Every structure is written in C-alpha cells, then in structure tokens.
Amino acid sequence: MRKMAAGFKQAVDNLKLKKKMTFVWLFSATVILGVALWGDYRMIRSYNDTLYAVMVDSMNYALTGISRQLDNYETLSETLFRSSQIQEKLTQMLEQQRLYTADYEKLRKLLLTESSQYDYINYLILIDETTGNVFGDTAKAVLSEENKARIIAAAEEEQGRPVWITEYGKDSQMILTRKIMRIENLGKDTLGTLILNIDIAALIRDTGVSEQENFRCVLVDLEGNPLSDSGEYTNEQIRGIYEELKGEKFSVVNLDGHRYFAVYREESSGKWGYVYFSDYDQMYASIHENIRSIAQIGVLCFLFIVVLNSIFTNDTLKRFGGLIQKNYETELRRKRAEVEMLETQINPHFLYNTLQTINWRAKALHSTEISKMVESLSQILQMTLSNRKSCITVEEELDLAQQYVTIQQMRMEGELIYEVFVEPELLTAMIPKLVIQPLVENGIHHSMDAMQEVMRISVDVRREGEEIAVFVRNSGSRFPEDLLAKLRREEIRPTGHGIGILNIDTRIKLTYGDAYGIAFYNEEGFAIAKLRIPFETEGKTDV
C-alpha cells in the first residue's frame, strides 16, 4: 500500500503544472460526486433498514398469531389423544372387532364438537386402526386412498407425536396428524389415526399481514414451494424470492421486471418458513431518479471544470512562469553573492603587492629561502586574485595546494612528507576553487598540534561513478564524531587562520546541492577528510 501511495505521489509530482492543475480540478469534482453518491447510498441503506424494521415488527406480530393458532391445533390433537371416550371406543373396536351405531355416532359428534371450537379447521377425522372406519366430518374429508395411506404412514413414524404435512400446500391446506395410542398399556397398541385439515390461507389472511401497505406473507416449505395462497404471484416467483433471500436478513429481489423488498423467517419448528415481501418498484424509481440527477450534476461539473480550466489555467501558468523565473534569477543571484562573499574572506589585494616588494628585497639580500617562500605565497594569492572563476581544474587546485605545502616544508625543515595521488583523466576535471588547499592546511595544523617528529599528508583524487572523491589524510590526529554538526551548533570552535571547513562545505552545497559536501572520519591512524562533487569537465560548468 505504501509503495502504491509513493508511486502515485511520484507520478503526480512528475506532471507538468498545467496537468497538475487539471488533475486537482478533476479530482475535486470526483470527490464531490463520490460524496454525493455515497450520501445517496447511505440514504437508500437507511430507508431499507427502516423498511426492514417495520416489516419485521409487522411480521413478528402476525407470525406470533399464526404460531399460536397452530399450537392450539396441536393442543386439540393432544386432548383428543387423551379423551376417555375415544380411548374407550377404539379399545372396544380393537378387542371386540365391533362398534354399535350409537357409539359410532357419539364419536362423530365428539369430533365435530371439538373441531367447531376452533377456527380454520376444514375437517377433523379419526381413522380406526382395526376396521379402517372413518369418524368425524366425512363429508368434507376428501382424501384419496393413496394420500390417506401416506398420511397414516407419516403418523406411524412418530408413534403418537403430532406431525405437520405440508405437501398439500398447493391447495392452501396443511395436515396435522398423529397416532392415537392405547394409554392403558403404555402406548404399545395403536388405536387409530387423527387427521386435522387446516385452511392455512384463511389463517394468514385473517391476521391482516397481507393487507398492510401491499405487504404479502406466503407460507413456504424448506424448498421455497408455497404452502398458502400467493395471490397474483406465481409459485415460480415465490421460489425466486425465496432463493434470493437465502442467508440474507432482507433483499431487494428483481423478478419479471418488478422489484420486491423481501424478508424470510423460518418457523420455530424448522419445518417451514414465511416469505414476507412488498412492492419496491416505486422506491426503486425514486432511487434511480436520484442517481440520474446526481450523474447529470456530475457531468455538468466536469464540463464546467473543463471550461474553467481552459479559461484560467493559461493565464495562471503565465503568472506562475513569470514568478518562477523571477524567483530562479533571484535565487541564482543570491547564491552567487553568497559564494562571492565567502571568497572575499580570502582575497586581501594589498597583500599581493606587499609580497612582491618583500621578494625583491630578499633577492637583493641573496636570501634564497625567503624569496622562494614569498614567491610561493605570491603565486597562491595571484591564482586567487586573477582567476575570478569559482571553479578551476583539479590540476590548478593541486598546484595551489603544492605552493602552500612548499612554504610549510621550508618552515618545518623536512619534517613534512606530502604525497599526491591522482588519476590523469581527473586533472582536467572541474572543482570549486580553494577546497583542497584548506583541507591540506587543516591537516598540517592538526598534525603539528600532535607534536609528531614527521608529519604525513596525502591527497588522493579518485573517480567514483559520476562523482569525484578527494581524500585528504593527515597523521597524528583524530576528528571528533559529527564534526560538521558540532561546528554548526558551535559546540566546537574552529581553529586556524585559513578558510574554515564549514566555508568549504557551504560553497560545495551552494554549487552542487545538499547531496554533496565533506565528510570526516578516522581510519588506520589517519584523520581523513573526504570531499565529494559531481564529475564535470571544463566547459560544462561555471558557477
């Protein structure tokens, strides 16, 4: 992620100013458009969450009533299971293989009376296990022999526990069945099969759940097949809604060009569920209109930005260009002034003429050593006074250092060993004036402080890639750690009377940039000053 961010930043930084301004305008418009779309999205989510909460509240109320009613039917089946009259008459049938007409009528009336106390029961019948006789509302109980056998078999598997059968949902009916077991012998004998047929469509309709703001509730099995009346919706549509809702608390379903906001809840027994949905076309049309309006505004913003960019960018760029050019020239003059100011520290004109007078007088007195020292010093001053260039060749800079060393060798009477190592191709390379000589002077000064009998000073000029590296080594002393930083913070006061090393480092950085300059370290008994500048030949640079 950081690499991607860095790459993006670099790509933007490399753009031209005009493209940067265009990018900023377009990026701002994109952000505004994104925020608007995000706000619209949040509004839709908020509406959907609110609609979901309303539907769930309504659904919970309705489903609680439905579940309570279905529980009542199971209670009814339990009451009939334990009825002494039913147990007595069916046991009689089991033992005597017969039942009087009066007893038959008593069973029929008992079942009709019990079923009449409950709503939504289409019929309630009891099938005798021994003879296969049917008791109850036989006029309404239209069951094929095949379906009857399947119901009896389903009840047989549960051995007296109530069983809900939903495969008749296409007729908006549900079957509750259970075996009647003989209580006297702890349920070892089966006496009959109880069957209740429930009008589930009427039960759901009367809860009022399908009349609230176009809401509709459909009972489905665990495969999404409708078990109750789905009104104008086909079974395929209901199954499609069910499939979309799998694993979701709610969903906006698109079926046959219409959108529905749907919720699914599974019944507590886990045998069936409820699909609860409402028309969403009107809300979707409103959402679509909002998005279209935002898109239109976004297009207008982009067009406005293009026009605004074309009007103001060129004029702004001209102004920026003038300011940049003016700032560049001012900065260039400032740098040159700083370099010249630094160089004035080492340009005492009157000394040159004075030294010439001293040299004539020494020759007149036949003082060869004094004359040679004065001539070396005069050449040093002549090179600094007559050459106003800030950069000279490496060869000229080494000659300047050699003149200074000549003076010091005469002064020390052979106690100073000076060596120079330079690659021939580097003699014509350009280097800021007076950067090697001050380092040699600094090395001699610190070696003298160390009270050595013989001082060793060496200058090594090398090429390192596209850079020149100059190593000035002196024996007998050590550089403190972080010397330059301590000099800048004035924790160490500079010594000597020549050009300070801060002066050299400052001039190099002003000329080439902060990536170049001087470093100081100690190695194998030598204090080493390493100077780094770009490799440039005469004619390529002149600051």
mmCIF file of C-alpha atoms in Angstrom, residues 124-372:
data_model
loop_
_atom_site.group_PDB
_atom_site.id
_atom_site.type_symbol
_atom_site.label_atom_id
_atom_site.label_comp_id
_atom_site.label_asym_id
_atom_site.label_seq_id
_atom_site.Cartn_x
_atom_site.Cartn_y
_atom_site.Cartn_z
ATOM 1 C CA LEU A 124 -61.339 -33.346 11.600
ATOM 2 C CA ILE A 125 -61.480 -37.121 11.182
ATOM 3 C CA LEU A 126 -60.370 -40.206 13.074
ATOM 4 C CA ILE A 127 -59.495 -43.433 11.253
ATOM 5 C CA ASP A 128 -59.995 -46.620 13.245
ATOM 6 C CA GLU A 129 -56.852 -48.788 13.144
ATOM 7 C CA THR A 130 -58.802 -52.078 13.360
ATOM 8 C CA THR A 131 -61.549 -51.669 10.795
ATOM 9 C CA GLY A 132 -60.437 -48.629 8.825
ATOM 10 C CA ASN A 133 -63.718 -46.856 9.625
ATOM 11 C CA VAL A 134 -63.646 -43.035 9.423
ATOM 12 C CA PHE A 135 -65.270 -40.916 12.144
ATOM 13 C CA GLY A 136 -65.924 -37.166 12.031
ATOM 14 C CA ASP A 137 -66.780 -34.760 9.211
ATOM 15 C CA THR A 138 -66.510 -37.349 6.483
ATOM 16 C CA ALA A 139 -68.466 -35.218 4.045
ATOM 17 C CA LYS A 140 -65.617 -32.701 3.798
ATOM 18 C CA ALA A 141 -62.780 -35.180 4.138
ATOM 19 C CA VAL A 142 -61.926 -35.766 0.516
ATOM 20 C CA LEU A 143 -58.822 -37.955 0.613
ATOM 21 C CA SER A 144 -57.688 -40.452 -1.963
ATOM 22 C CA GLU A 145 -56.669 -43.857 -0.694
ATOM 23 C CA GLU A 146 -53.098 -43.094 -1.735
ATOM 24 C CA ASN A 147 -52.935 -39.828 0.236
ATOM 25 C CA LYS A 148 -54.662 -41.433 3.189
ATOM 26 C CA ALA A 149 -52.062 -44.196 3.263
ATOM 27 C CA ARG A 150 -49.210 -41.651 3.089
ATOM 28 C CA ILE A 151 -50.659 -39.652 5.985
ATOM 29 C CA ILE A 152 -51.123 -42.763 8.119
ATOM 30 C CA ALA A 153 -47.554 -43.852 7.366
ATOM 31 C CA ALA A 154 -46.195 -40.402 8.369
ATOM 32 C CA ALA A 155 -48.087 -40.570 11.673
ATOM 33 C CA GLU A 156 -46.861 -44.130 12.255
ATOM 34 C CA GLU A 157 -43.222 -42.967 12.133
ATOM 35 C CA GLU A 158 -43.744 -40.500 15.003
ATOM 36 C CA GLN A 159 -45.516 -43.024 17.288
ATOM 37 C CA GLY A 160 -48.048 -40.678 18.844
ATOM 38 C CA ARG A 161 -46.289 -37.304 18.338
ATOM 39 C CA PRO A 162 -48.013 -34.676 16.170
ATOM 40 C CA VAL A 163 -46.825 -34.428 12.559
ATOM 41 C CA TRP A 164 -47.352 -31.488 10.170
ATOM 42 C CA ILE A 165 -47.640 -32.387 6.500
ATOM 43 C CA THR A 166 -47.271 -29.505 4.025
ATOM 44 C CA GLU A 167 -47.305 -31.296 0.692
ATOM 45 C CA TYR A 168 -50.911 -30.217 0.143
ATOM 46 C CA GLY A 169 -49.890 -26.554 0.148
ATOM 47 C CA LYS A 170 -50.947 -26.120 -3.456
ATOM 48 C CA ASP A 171 -54.489 -26.273 -2.083
ATOM 49 C CA SER A 172 -53.567 -23.779 0.691
ATOM 50 C CA GLN A 173 -54.076 -26.561 3.218
ATOM 51 C CA MET A 174 -51.944 -28.171 5.886
ATOM 52 C CA ILE A 175 -52.431 -31.516 7.580
ATOM 53 C CA LEU A 176 -51.833 -32.225 11.271
ATOM 54 C CA THR A 177 -51.852 -35.915 12.048
ATOM 55 C CA ARG A 178 -50.904 -38.193 14.939
ATOM 56 C CA LYS A 179 -51.409 -41.747 16.064
ATOM 57 C CA ILE A 180 -53.855 -42.490 18.912
ATOM 58 C CA MET A 181 -52.031 -44.927 21.195
ATOM 59 C CA ARG A 182 -53.676 -47.066 23.894
ATOM 60 C CA ILE A 183 -52.866 -45.355 27.201
ATOM 61 C CA GLU A 184 -53.721 -48.380 29.414
ATOM 62 C CA ASN A 185 -50.806 -50.454 28.149
ATOM 63 C CA LEU A 186 -48.387 -47.504 27.919
ATOM 64 C CA GLY A 187 -48.875 -46.941 24.212
ATOM 65 C CA LYS A 188 -47.991 -50.381 22.979
ATOM 66 C CA ASP A 189 -51.182 -50.670 20.926
ATOM 67 C CA THR A 190 -52.190 -48.333 18.087
ATOM 68 C CA LEU A 191 -55.880 -47.494 18.137
ATOM 69 C CA GLY A 192 -56.277 -45.064 15.245
ATOM 70 C CA THR A 193 -55.037 -42.063 13.264
ATOM 71 C CA LEU A 194 -56.230 -38.487 13.872
ATOM 72 C CA ILE A 195 -56.191 -36.078 10.886
ATOM 73 C CA LEU A 196 -56.836 -32.304 11.034
ATOM 74 C CA ASN A 197 -57.044 -30.333 7.784
ATOM 75 C CA ILE A 198 -56.168 -26.625 8.325
ATOM 76 C CA ASP A 199 -57.103 -23.745 5.972
ATOM 77 C CA ILE A 200 -53.706 -22.009 6.278
ATOM 78 C CA ALA A 201 -54.521 -19.409 3.579
ATOM 79 C CA ALA A 202 -57.501 -18.141 5.561
ATOM 80 C CA LEU A 203 -55.467 -18.165 8.760
ATOM 81 C CA ILE A 204 -52.722 -15.978 7.223
ATOM 82 C CA ARG A 205 -55.221 -13.713 5.529
ATOM 83 C CA ASP A 206 -57.166 -13.060 8.726
ATOM 84 C CA THR A 207 -54.013 -11.964 10.577
ATOM 85 C CA GLY A 208 -54.109 -8.846 8.371
ATOM 86 C CA VAL A 209 -50.455 -9.240 7.443
ATOM 87 C CA SER A 210 -51.158 -9.182 3.705
ATOM 88 C CA GLU A 211 -53.269 -6.039 3.868
ATOM 89 C CA GLN A 212 -50.608 -3.643 5.231
ATOM 90 C CA GLU A 213 -49.214 -1.337 2.550
ATOM 91 C CA ASN A 214 -49.153 -4.006 -0.130
ATOM 92 C CA PHE A 215 -47.305 -6.436 2.133
ATOM 93 C CA ARG A 216 -47.829 -10.117 1.470
ATOM 94 C CA CYS A 217 -46.943 -13.162 3.546
ATOM 95 C CA VAL A 218 -46.650 -16.620 1.972
ATOM 96 C CA LEU A 219 -46.035 -19.849 3.851
ATOM 97 C CA VAL A 220 -43.371 -21.953 2.102
ATOM 98 C CA ASP A 221 -41.714 -25.267 2.696
ATOM 99 C CA LEU A 222 -37.950 -25.555 3.087
ATOM 100 C CA GLU A 223 -37.528 -25.662 -0.693
ATOM 101 C CA GLY A 224 -39.463 -22.442 -1.253
ATOM 102 C CA ASN A 225 -42.651 -24.049 -2.526
ATOM 103 C CA PRO A 226 -45.747 -22.032 -1.491
ATOM 104 C CA LEU A 227 -47.979 -23.663 1.115
ATOM 105 C CA SER A 228 -50.509 -20.858 1.217
ATOM 106 C CA ASP A 229 -52.277 -18.628 -1.266
ATOM 107 C CA SER A 230 -49.795 -16.348 -3.065
ATOM 108 C CA GLY A 231 -52.443 -14.276 -4.778
ATOM 109 C CA GLU A 232 -51.372 -12.831 -8.128
ATOM 110 C CA TYR A 233 -47.831 -14.160 -7.710
ATOM 111 C CA THR A 234 -46.870 -17.452 -9.309
ATOM 112 C CA ASN A 235 -45.168 -20.269 -7.484
ATOM 113 C CA GLU A 236 -42.032 -19.638 -9.581
ATOM 114 C CA GLN A 237 -41.930 -16.018 -8.407
ATOM 115 C CA ILE A 238 -42.260 -17.047 -4.776
ATOM 116 C CA ARG A 239 -39.494 -19.626 -5.185
ATOM 117 C CA GLY A 240 -37.329 -16.968 -6.864
ATOM 118 C CA ILE A 241 -37.805 -14.612 -3.917
ATOM 119 C CA TYR A 242 -37.016 -17.444 -1.508
ATOM 120 C CA GLU A 243 -33.757 -18.270 -3.355
ATOM 121 C CA GLU A 244 -32.636 -14.618 -3.254
ATOM 122 C CA LEU A 245 -33.227 -14.481 0.499
ATOM 123 C CA LYS A 246 -31.067 -17.457 1.441
ATOM 124 C CA GLY A 247 -28.573 -16.337 4.072
ATOM 125 C CA GLU A 248 -29.774 -12.696 3.984
ATOM 126 C CA LYS A 249 -31.892 -10.883 6.539
ATOM 127 C CA PHE A 250 -33.503 -8.962 3.675
ATOM 128 C CA SER A 251 -33.004 -8.448 -0.045
ATOM 129 C CA VAL A 252 -34.268 -6.387 -2.962
ATOM 130 C CA VAL A 253 -35.378 -9.039 -5.466
ATOM 131 C CA ASN A 254 -35.835 -8.421 -9.199
ATOM 132 C CA LEU A 255 -38.375 -10.759 -10.752
ATOM 133 C CA ASP A 256 -40.029 -10.413 -14.152
ATOM 134 C CA GLY A 257 -39.228 -6.715 -14.335
ATOM 135 C CA HIS A 258 -40.572 -5.965 -10.848
ATOM 136 C CA ARG A 259 -38.623 -5.348 -7.636
ATOM 137 C CA TYR A 260 -39.652 -6.580 -4.217
ATOM 138 C CA PHE A 261 -38.287 -5.859 -0.786
ATOM 139 C CA ALA A 262 -38.425 -9.275 0.883
ATOM 140 C CA VAL A 263 -37.760 -10.815 4.315
ATOM 141 C CA TYR A 264 -37.631 -14.513 5.205
ATOM 142 C CA ARG A 265 -38.261 -16.044 8.620
ATOM 143 C CA GLU A 266 -38.177 -19.718 9.461
ATOM 144 C CA GLU A 267 -40.840 -21.206 11.701
ATOM 145 C CA SER A 268 -39.595 -22.220 15.170
ATOM 146 C CA SER A 269 -40.027 -25.922 14.472
ATOM 147 C CA GLY A 270 -37.798 -25.612 11.414
ATOM 148 C CA LYS A 271 -40.342 -27.369 9.197
ATOM 149 C CA TRP A 272 -41.438 -24.385 7.096
ATOM 150 C CA GLY A 273 -40.908 -20.671 6.750
ATOM 151 C CA TYR A 274 -42.559 -17.394 5.790
ATOM 152 C CA VAL A 275 -41.680 -15.166 2.839
ATOM 153 C CA TYR A 276 -42.757 -11.619 3.612
ATOM 154 C CA PHE A 277 -42.414 -9.073 0.804
ATOM 155 C CA SER A 278 -43.606 -5.745 -0.520
ATOM 156 C CA ASP A 279 -43.552 -3.933 -3.852
ATOM 157 C CA TYR A 280 -40.308 -1.921 -4.290
ATOM 158 C CA ASP A 281 -40.810 -0.504 -7.784
ATOM 159 C CA GLN A 282 -41.843 2.955 -6.595
ATOM 160 C CA MET A 283 -38.893 3.266 -4.250
ATOM 161 C CA TYR A 284 -36.502 1.999 -6.920
ATOM 162 C CA ALA A 285 -37.841 4.546 -9.407
ATOM 163 C CA SER A 286 -37.166 7.286 -6.859
ATOM 164 C CA ILE A 287 -33.639 5.969 -6.236
ATOM 165 C CA HIS A 288 -32.950 5.705 -9.963
ATOM 166 C CA GLU A 289 -34.122 9.290 -10.450
ATOM 167 C CA ASN A 290 -31.813 10.494 -7.661
ATOM 168 C CA ILE A 291 -28.805 8.690 -9.160
ATOM 169 C CA ARG A 292 -29.598 10.043 -12.607
ATOM 170 C CA SER A 293 -29.840 13.564 -11.216
ATOM 171 C CA ILE A 294 -26.514 13.179 -9.416
ATOM 172 C CA ALA A 295 -24.901 11.821 -12.594
ATOM 173 C CA GLN A 296 -26.222 14.777 -14.575
ATOM 174 C CA ILE A 297 -24.864 17.175 -11.976
ATOM 175 C CA GLY A 298 -21.518 15.340 -12.127
ATOM 176 C CA VAL A 299 -21.354 15.704 -15.940
ATOM 177 C CA LEU A 300 -22.181 19.407 -15.653
ATOM 178 C CA CYS A 301 -19.451 19.788 -13.007
ATOM 179 C CA PHE A 302 -16.893 18.145 -15.278
ATOM 180 C CA LEU A 303 -17.901 20.363 -18.220
ATOM 181 C CA PHE A 304 -17.763 23.437 -16.008
ATOM 182 C CA ILE A 305 -14.313 22.446 -14.783
ATOM 183 C CA VAL A 306 -13.041 21.900 -18.340
ATOM 184 C CA VAL A 307 -14.256 25.370 -19.350
ATOM 185 C CA LEU A 308 -12.932 26.964 -16.153
ATOM 186 C CA ASN A 309 -9.606 25.192 -16.575
ATOM 187 C CA SER A 310 -9.217 26.401 -20.167
ATOM 188 C CA ILE A 311 -10.048 29.996 -19.164
ATOM 189 C CA PHE A 312 -7.875 30.367 -16.097
ATOM 190 C CA THR A 313 -5.078 27.804 -16.430
ATOM 191 C CA ASN A 314 -3.138 29.511 -19.234
ATOM 192 C CA ASP A 315 -3.233 32.903 -17.532
ATOM 193 C CA THR A 316 -2.320 31.374 -14.194
ATOM 194 C CA LEU A 317 0.542 29.420 -15.747
ATOM 195 C CA LYS A 318 1.916 32.603 -17.349
ATOM 196 C CA ARG A 319 1.868 34.318 -13.984
ATOM 197 C CA PHE A 320 3.404 31.328 -12.281
ATOM 198 C CA GLY A 321 6.019 31.099 -15.007
ATOM 199 C CA GLY A 322 6.998 34.734 -14.524
ATOM 200 C CA LEU A 323 7.157 34.316 -10.761
ATOM 201 C CA ILE A 324 9.189 31.113 -11.070
ATOM 202 C CA GLN A 325 11.644 32.749 -13.488
ATOM 203 C CA LYS A 326 11.972 35.783 -11.269
ATOM 204 C CA ASN A 327 12.433 33.614 -8.189
ATOM 205 C CA TYR A 328 15.010 31.484 -10.026
ATOM 206 C CA GLU A 329 17.028 34.516 -11.066
ATOM 207 C CA THR A 330 16.831 35.973 -7.566
ATOM 208 C CA GLU A 331 17.955 32.682 -6.041
ATOM 209 C CA LEU A 332 20.805 32.404 -8.560
ATOM 210 C CA ARG A 333 21.979 35.920 -7.730
ATOM 211 C CA ARG A 334 21.721 35.109 -4.037
ATOM 212 C CA LYS A 335 23.868 32.011 -4.430
ATOM 213 C CA ARG A 336 26.470 33.877 -6.451
ATOM 214 C CA ALA A 337 26.510 36.674 -3.891
ATOM 215 C CA GLU A 338 26.995 34.150 -1.090
ATOM 216 C CA VAL A 339 29.840 32.460 -2.943
ATOM 217 C CA GLU A 340 31.480 35.785 -3.704
ATOM 218 C CA MET A 341 31.027 36.895 -0.102
ATOM 219 C CA LEU A 342 32.712 33.705 1.099
ATOM 220 C CA GLU A 343 35.537 34.175 -1.360
ATOM 221 C CA THR A 344 36.173 37.768 -0.238
ATOM 222 C CA GLN A 345 37.364 36.307 3.045
ATOM 223 C CA ILE A 346 40.494 35.107 1.228
ATOM 224 C CA ASN A 347 41.145 37.972 -1.243
ATOM 225 C CA PRO A 348 43.277 40.658 0.534
ATOM 226 C CA HIS A 349 44.534 42.589 -2.552
ATOM 227 C CA PHE A 350 47.069 44.691 -0.740
ATOM 228 C CA LEU A 351 48.992 41.600 0.390
ATOM 229 C CA TYR A 352 49.928 40.686 -3.203
ATOM 230 C CA ASN A 353 51.747 43.964 -3.833
ATOM 231 C CA THR A 354 53.379 43.873 -0.411
ATOM 232 C CA LEU A 355 54.726 40.348 -1.012
ATOM 233 C CA GLN A 356 56.243 41.394 -4.335
ATOM 234 C CA THR A 357 58.173 44.139 -2.561
ATOM 235 C CA ILE A 358 59.393 41.659 0.081
ATOM 236 C CA ASN A 359 60.520 39.244 -2.671
ATOM 237 C CA TRP A 360 62.612 41.912 -4.403
ATOM 238 C CA ARG A 361 64.237 42.835 -1.144
ATOM 239 C CA ALA A 362 65.028 39.126 -0.336
ATOM 240 C CA LYS A 363 66.664 38.632 -3.738
ATOM 241 C CA ALA A 364 68.712 41.769 -3.215
ATOM 242 C CA LEU A 365 69.979 40.313 0.064
ATOM 243 C CA HIS A 366 70.544 36.878 -1.594
ATOM 244 C CA SER A 367 68.091 35.153 0.790
ATOM 245 C CA THR A 368 67.014 32.242 -1.422
ATOM 246 C CA GLU A 369 64.696 30.511 1.037
ATOM 247 C CA ILE A 370 62.798 33.680 1.894
ATOM 248 C CA SER A 371 62.465 34.515 -1.796
ATOM 249 C CA LYS A 372 61.146 31.036 -2.607
#
